[in-house]
mmCIF file of C-alpha atoms in Angstrom:
data_model
loop_
_atom_site.group_PDB
_atom_site.id
_atom_site.type_symbol
_atom_site.label_atom_id
_atom_site.label_comp_id
_atom_site.label_asym_id
_atom_site.label_seq_id
_atom_site.Cartn_x
_atom_site.Cartn_y
_atom_site.Cartn_z
ATOM 1 C CA MET A 24 -6.334 -18.962 -8.492
ATOM 2 C CA PRO A 25 -4.334 -15.777 -9.001
ATOM 3 C CA HIS A 26 -1.690 -14.531 -6.621
ATOM 4 C CA VAL A 27 -2.196 -11.570 -4.278
ATOM 5 C CA ILE A 28 0.282 -8.936 -3.085
ATOM 6 C CA CYS A 29 -0.288 -8.176 0.594
ATOM 7 C CA GLU A 30 0.631 -5.601 3.241
ATOM 8 C CA PRO A 31 4.427 -6.148 3.387
ATOM 9 C CA CYS A 32 4.650 -4.512 -0.066
ATOM 10 C CA ILE A 33 3.198 -1.198 1.154
ATOM 11 C CA GLY A 34 5.839 1.478 0.890
ATOM 12 C CA VAL A 35 8.439 -0.943 -0.504
ATOM 13 C CA LYS A 36 7.453 -1.593 -4.142
ATOM 14 C CA ASP A 37 10.740 -3.372 -4.937
ATOM 15 C CA ARG A 38 9.427 -4.361 -8.403
ATOM 16 C CA SER A 39 11.457 -7.581 -8.584
ATOM 17 C CA CYS A 40 8.156 -9.371 -9.078
ATOM 18 C CA GLN A 41 7.337 -7.207 -12.111
ATOM 19 C CA GLU A 42 10.673 -8.073 -13.693
ATOM 20 C CA VAL A 43 10.042 -11.837 -13.555
ATOM 21 C CA CYS A 44 6.333 -11.874 -14.456
ATOM 22 C CA PRO A 45 6.030 -13.513 -17.907
ATOM 23 C CA VAL A 46 2.644 -11.896 -18.635
ATOM 24 C CA GLU A 47 3.304 -8.462 -17.108
ATOM 25 C CA CYS A 48 0.196 -8.557 -14.913
ATOM 26 C CA ILE A 49 1.716 -6.687 -11.951
ATOM 27 C CA TYR A 50 0.827 -3.006 -11.731
ATOM 28 C CA ASP A 51 1.582 -0.001 -9.547
ATOM 29 C CA ALA A 52 -1.328 0.963 -7.288
ATOM 30 C CA GLY A 53 -0.022 3.932 -5.340
ATOM 31 C CA GLU A 54 1.633 2.682 -2.161
ATOM 32 C CA GLN A 55 1.991 -0.909 -3.351
ATOM 33 C CA LEU A 56 1.895 -3.182 -6.378
ATOM 34 C CA TYR A 57 -1.013 -5.419 -7.310
ATOM 35 C CA ILE A 58 -1.566 -8.451 -9.525
ATOM 36 C CA HIS A 59 -4.439 -8.214 -12.000
ATOM 37 C CA PRO A 60 -6.423 -11.415 -11.312
ATOM 38 C CA ASP A 61 -7.745 -11.789 -14.869
ATOM 39 C CA GLU A 62 -4.255 -11.574 -16.345
ATOM 40 C CA CYS A 63 -2.356 -13.721 -13.819
ATOM 41 C CA ILE A 64 -1.551 -17.204 -15.176
ATOM 42 C CA ASP A 65 -0.708 -18.496 -11.689
ATOM 43 C CA CYS A 66 2.862 -19.433 -12.619
ATOM 44 C CA GLY A 67 4.216 -18.339 -9.224
ATOM 45 C CA ALA A 68 7.377 -16.716 -10.616
ATOM 46 C CA CYS A 69 6.685 -13.602 -8.547
ATOM 47 C CA VAL A 70 6.626 -15.388 -5.179
ATOM 48 C CA PRO A 71 10.359 -16.111 -4.763
ATOM 49 C CA ALA A 72 11.242 -12.779 -6.404
ATOM 50 C CA CYS A 73 9.547 -10.732 -3.666
ATOM 51 C CA PRO A 74 12.143 -9.621 -1.082
ATOM 52 C CA VAL A 75 9.492 -8.956 1.592
ATOM 53 C CA ASN A 76 7.442 -12.165 1.145
ATOM 54 C CA ALA A 77 4.289 -10.237 0.292
ATOM 55 C CA ILE A 78 2.951 -12.493 -2.490
ATOM 56 C CA TYR A 79 0.707 -15.496 -1.880
ATOM 57 C CA PRO A 80 -1.585 -17.714 -3.924
ATOM 58 C CA GLU A 81 -5.081 -16.394 -3.205
ATOM 59 C CA GLU A 82 -6.068 -19.503 -1.251
ATOM 60 C CA ASP A 83 -2.975 -19.209 0.987
ATOM 61 C CA VAL A 84 -3.220 -15.535 1.963
ATOM 62 C CA PRO A 85 -2.849 -15.292 5.770
ATOM 63 C CA GLU A 86 -6.049 -14.328 7.582
ATOM 64 C CA GLN A 87 -4.747 -10.902 8.650
ATOM 65 C CA TRP A 88 -4.149 -9.968 4.980
ATOM 66 C CA ARG A 89 -7.272 -11.449 3.373
ATOM 67 C CA ILE A 90 -8.606 -7.891 3.031
ATOM 68 C CA TYR A 91 -6.155 -7.508 0.130
ATOM 69 C CA ILE A 92 -7.961 -10.090 -2.009
ATOM 70 C CA PRO A 93 -10.916 -7.830 -2.982
ATOM 71 C CA SER A 94 -8.606 -4.857 -3.647
ATOM 72 C CA CYS A 95 -6.561 -6.987 -6.000
ATOM 73 C CA ALA A 96 -9.686 -7.901 -7.926
ATOM 74 C CA THR A 97 -10.877 -4.317 -8.282
ATOM 75 C CA SER A 98 -7.604 -2.425 -8.807
#
């Protein structure tokens, strides 16, 4: 399962996650970053790099942010 960048990233876009991603699957999507689900290898390197704790494995996304899963898949 790919990882998903959720609401805490909006307006922040620190980009630390982009710097550590070994496959460069994290892209700018306007107000926040997103992880391309077909390119993500699920290594998890981005999770500890995020200063606002906005990145979760898809299956662990908190209920209030599950709306970000479809947007990640279509961005």
